Structures are given as C-alpha cells and as structure tokens.
Amino acid sequence: MRALIKTTIALAGLAALSACGGGASEDSTGAAPSEAAVEPSVEVAFADVTGDPAAGEGAFGQCRACHSLADDGPGVGPTLYGVVGRPAGSVAGYNYSEANGSADVVWTDEVLFEYLGDPSGFLPGTRMMIPGIDDAQRRADLIAFLEANAAE
C-alpha cells in the first residue's frame, strides 16, 4: 500500500511540473530544443591579448616555488632569468628532462604562451609540474612580467 501511495504522489508531482512548464523548455515558437546550447570553444592567440607586468607578478607566485628570476643558476626548476628568447634546455647546470633538453624550441612570447597553456601537451615528457594556465590573459601577464623582470 505504501508503494502505491509513493507512486501516486510522484506521478502527481510530475503532472504538476508538466502543467506549470517544469518539463522540457521551449523556445519562443513553442518548439522544444533538440540539443542544449553549447558555447563554442574559442582559441586565443598571444597576439589577441596585451600582457600587464604588474598583474603578471601575481601569476609568477605559482612559478616561484620552483623558479627564480635570478641569474645565479637553477633551483628546483631552471632560472627564468632571460627566458624569453632563450632556447629550451639551455640553462647551464640544470638537469633537464629528455623532452626539454632535446627540444628544438626557442621560448618566444608566442611559444611560451602556448606552452604555459598545457606544458605536457606542448612538450610531452616535460617535468613541468603545473597542468597549465587556462586563462589567456593571465598567461600574457606572466610573460610580460618575465620580460620586464629578466634582470631582477
């Protein structure tokens, strides 16, 4: 008997929702949509954003755990002193992964922008421990900070 009561209450609730528009949504023509609206993914290039060195200082906080801007050699990660324009795997005394050490890459603004979005996707085998910086503006700000503070 309890199951019958619960079923009756559930069906009554569904009927009430349907009557007040709680069912499938309709557009202004009264037709139900065939699919949910999906926002298209937008690729952002480095040229589409302007980096702010002051804002990039905040982004560098995450890097500071492993990297420095000093020209005194590597720490946990290679120094980022002068990284923009430098070939990958070229900091003396740093033990690079095979991927970084043999990469035929120069760290231009554009390359850094792409790399910082997905380090292991850009350079499989890298030991870079971050999953990437999704926010394009934050990446551009970080690169601007690295350029502005290359001689810190």
Short mmCIF file of C-alpha atoms in Angstrom, two decimals:
data_model
loop_
_atom_site.label_atom_id
_atom_site.label_comp_id
_atom_site.label_asym_id
_atom_site.label_seq_id
_atom_site.Cartn_x
_atom_site.Cartn_y
_atom_site.Cartn_z
CA MET A 1 0.00 0.00 0.00
CA ARG A 2 2.87 2.39 0.83
CA ALA A 3 4.44 1.82 -2.58
CA LEU A 4 1.15 2.69 -4.25
CA ILE A 5 0.91 5.94 -2.25
CA LYS A 6 4.52 6.91 -3.06
CA THR A 7 3.96 6.20 -6.76
CA THR A 8 0.75 8.23 -6.79
CA ILE A 9 2.49 11.20 -5.10
CA ALA A 10 5.41 11.03 -7.54
CA LEU A 11 3.10 10.93 -10.56
CA ALA A 12 1.04 13.83 -9.20
CA GLY A 13 4.25 15.86 -8.75
CA LEU A 14 5.35 15.14 -12.31
CA ALA A 15 1.94 16.13 -13.65
CA ALA A 16 2.09 19.41 -11.71
CA LEU A 17 5.57 20.18 -13.05
CA SER A 18 4.48 19.50 -16.60
CA ALA A 19 1.45 21.73 -16.23
CA CYS A 20 3.48 24.69 -14.98
CA GLY A 21 6.28 24.43 -17.52
CA GLY A 22 8.71 22.36 -15.45
CA GLY A 23 9.20 19.89 -18.28
CA ALA A 24 11.27 20.38 -21.43
CA SER A 25 11.96 24.01 -22.16
CA GLU A 26 10.56 25.61 -25.27
CA ASP A 27 11.77 28.50 -27.37
CA SER A 28 9.56 31.45 -28.33
CA THR A 29 7.94 29.43 -31.16
CA GLY A 30 6.75 26.75 -28.73
CA ALA A 31 9.14 24.10 -30.08
CA ALA A 32 11.32 22.12 -27.71
CA PRO A 33 15.06 22.43 -28.43
CA SER A 34 16.72 19.38 -29.93
CA GLU A 35 20.02 19.92 -28.08
CA ALA A 36 21.32 22.04 -25.24
CA ALA A 37 23.10 25.18 -26.36
CA VAL A 38 26.85 24.70 -26.23
CA GLU A 39 29.27 27.60 -26.03
CA PRO A 40 31.91 27.26 -28.73
CA SER A 41 35.48 26.95 -27.54
CA VAL A 42 37.49 29.98 -28.55
CA GLU A 43 41.20 29.75 -29.22
CA VAL A 44 43.05 32.85 -28.08
CA ALA A 45 46.43 33.69 -29.57
CA PHE A 46 49.15 35.68 -27.81
CA ALA A 47 48.61 38.50 -30.32
CA ASP A 48 45.00 38.79 -29.11
CA VAL A 49 45.93 39.88 -25.59
CA THR A 50 48.16 42.53 -24.05
CA GLY A 51 50.19 41.44 -21.05
CA ASP A 52 50.40 43.54 -17.90
CA PRO A 53 53.67 43.02 -15.99
CA ALA A 54 52.14 44.20 -12.69
CA ALA A 55 49.32 41.65 -12.98
CA GLY A 56 51.86 39.02 -14.06
CA GLU A 57 53.64 39.32 -10.72
CA GLY A 58 50.65 37.60 -9.11
CA ALA A 59 50.77 34.82 -11.69
CA PHE A 60 54.51 34.37 -11.05
CA GLY A 61 53.75 33.48 -7.43
CA GLN A 62 52.81 29.99 -8.60
CA CYS A 63 56.12 29.71 -10.51
CA ARG A 64 58.26 30.98 -7.63
CA ALA A 65 58.02 27.64 -5.81
CA CYS A 66 60.41 26.14 -8.37
CA HIS A 67 61.83 29.02 -10.43
CA SER A 68 63.66 32.26 -9.74
CA LEU A 69 64.40 35.32 -11.82
CA ALA A 70 67.99 35.50 -10.61
CA ASP A 71 70.89 34.87 -12.96
CA ASP A 72 72.63 32.61 -10.47
CA GLY A 73 71.67 29.23 -11.83
CA PRO A 74 68.83 26.82 -11.35
CA GLY A 75 66.89 25.76 -8.28
CA VAL A 76 64.23 23.07 -8.38
CA GLY A 77 63.47 24.33 -11.89
CA PRO A 78 65.67 26.29 -14.25
CA THR A 79 66.02 30.02 -13.67
CA LEU A 80 63.61 32.12 -15.69
CA TYR A 81 66.12 34.95 -15.96
CA GLY A 82 66.09 35.88 -19.64
CA VAL A 83 63.79 33.01 -20.59
CA VAL A 84 62.06 34.96 -23.37
CA GLY A 85 64.20 34.42 -26.47
CA ARG A 86 66.27 31.61 -24.90
CA PRO A 87 66.49 28.11 -26.41
CA ALA A 88 64.83 25.34 -24.37
CA GLY A 89 67.19 23.24 -22.29
CA SER A 90 69.99 25.82 -22.21
CA VAL A 91 70.45 26.82 -18.54
CA ALA A 92 73.89 25.60 -17.54
CA GLY A 93 73.88 23.22 -14.61
CA TYR A 94 70.20 22.27 -14.78
CA ASN A 95 69.35 18.60 -15.33
CA TYR A 96 66.56 18.85 -17.92
CA SER A 97 64.16 16.11 -18.88
CA GLU A 98 64.94 14.45 -22.20
CA ALA A 99 61.94 16.29 -23.67
CA ASN A 100 63.22 19.76 -22.69
CA GLY A 101 66.89 19.03 -23.21
CA SER A 102 66.41 17.87 -26.79
CA ALA A 103 63.56 20.19 -27.78
CA ASP A 104 64.16 22.35 -30.81
CA VAL A 105 62.27 25.25 -29.24
CA VAL A 106 63.08 28.89 -28.62
CA TRP A 107 60.99 30.44 -25.85
CA THR A 108 59.44 33.32 -27.78
CA ASP A 109 56.38 35.10 -26.36
CA GLU A 110 54.13 33.08 -28.63
CA VAL A 111 55.76 29.74 -27.78
CA LEU A 112 55.67 30.45 -24.04
CA PHE A 113 52.01 31.42 -24.35
CA GLU A 114 51.15 28.08 -25.94
CA TYR A 115 53.42 26.07 -23.61
CA LEU A 116 52.03 27.65 -20.44
CA GLY A 117 48.51 26.73 -21.53
CA ASP A 118 49.35 23.00 -21.48
CA PRO A 119 53.01 22.18 -20.74
CA SER A 120 52.76 18.40 -21.06
CA GLY A 121 50.56 18.67 -24.16
CA PHE A 122 53.00 21.06 -25.82
CA LEU A 123 56.12 19.15 -24.77
CA PRO A 124 55.30 15.55 -23.77
CA GLY A 125 57.78 14.30 -21.20
CA THR A 126 58.43 17.67 -19.58
CA ARG A 127 58.85 17.73 -15.81
CA MET A 128 56.90 20.98 -15.52
CA MET A 129 54.51 20.17 -12.70
CA ILE A 130 51.61 22.53 -13.46
CA PRO A 131 48.62 21.41 -15.50
CA GLY A 132 48.65 24.72 -17.38
CA ILE A 133 47.21 28.20 -17.07
CA ASP A 134 43.81 28.22 -18.79
CA ASP A 135 43.29 31.98 -18.59
CA ALA A 136 44.90 33.53 -21.69
CA GLN A 137 45.15 36.96 -20.07
CA ARG A 138 46.94 35.50 -17.05
CA ARG A 139 49.46 33.78 -19.35
CA ALA A 140 50.09 37.02 -21.25
CA ASP A 141 50.52 38.90 -17.96
CA LEU A 142 53.03 36.31 -16.74
CA ILE A 143 55.07 36.56 -19.94
CA ALA A 144 55.07 40.38 -19.69
CA PHE A 145 56.29 40.06 -16.08
CA LEU A 146 59.08 37.66 -17.11
CA GLU A 147 60.25 40.07 -19.82
CA ALA A 148 60.10 43.10 -17.53
CA ASN A 149 61.98 41.36 -14.73
CA ALA A 150 64.60 39.46 -16.72
CA ALA A 151 67.40 41.28 -14.89
CA GLU A 152 65.93 41.15 -11.36
#
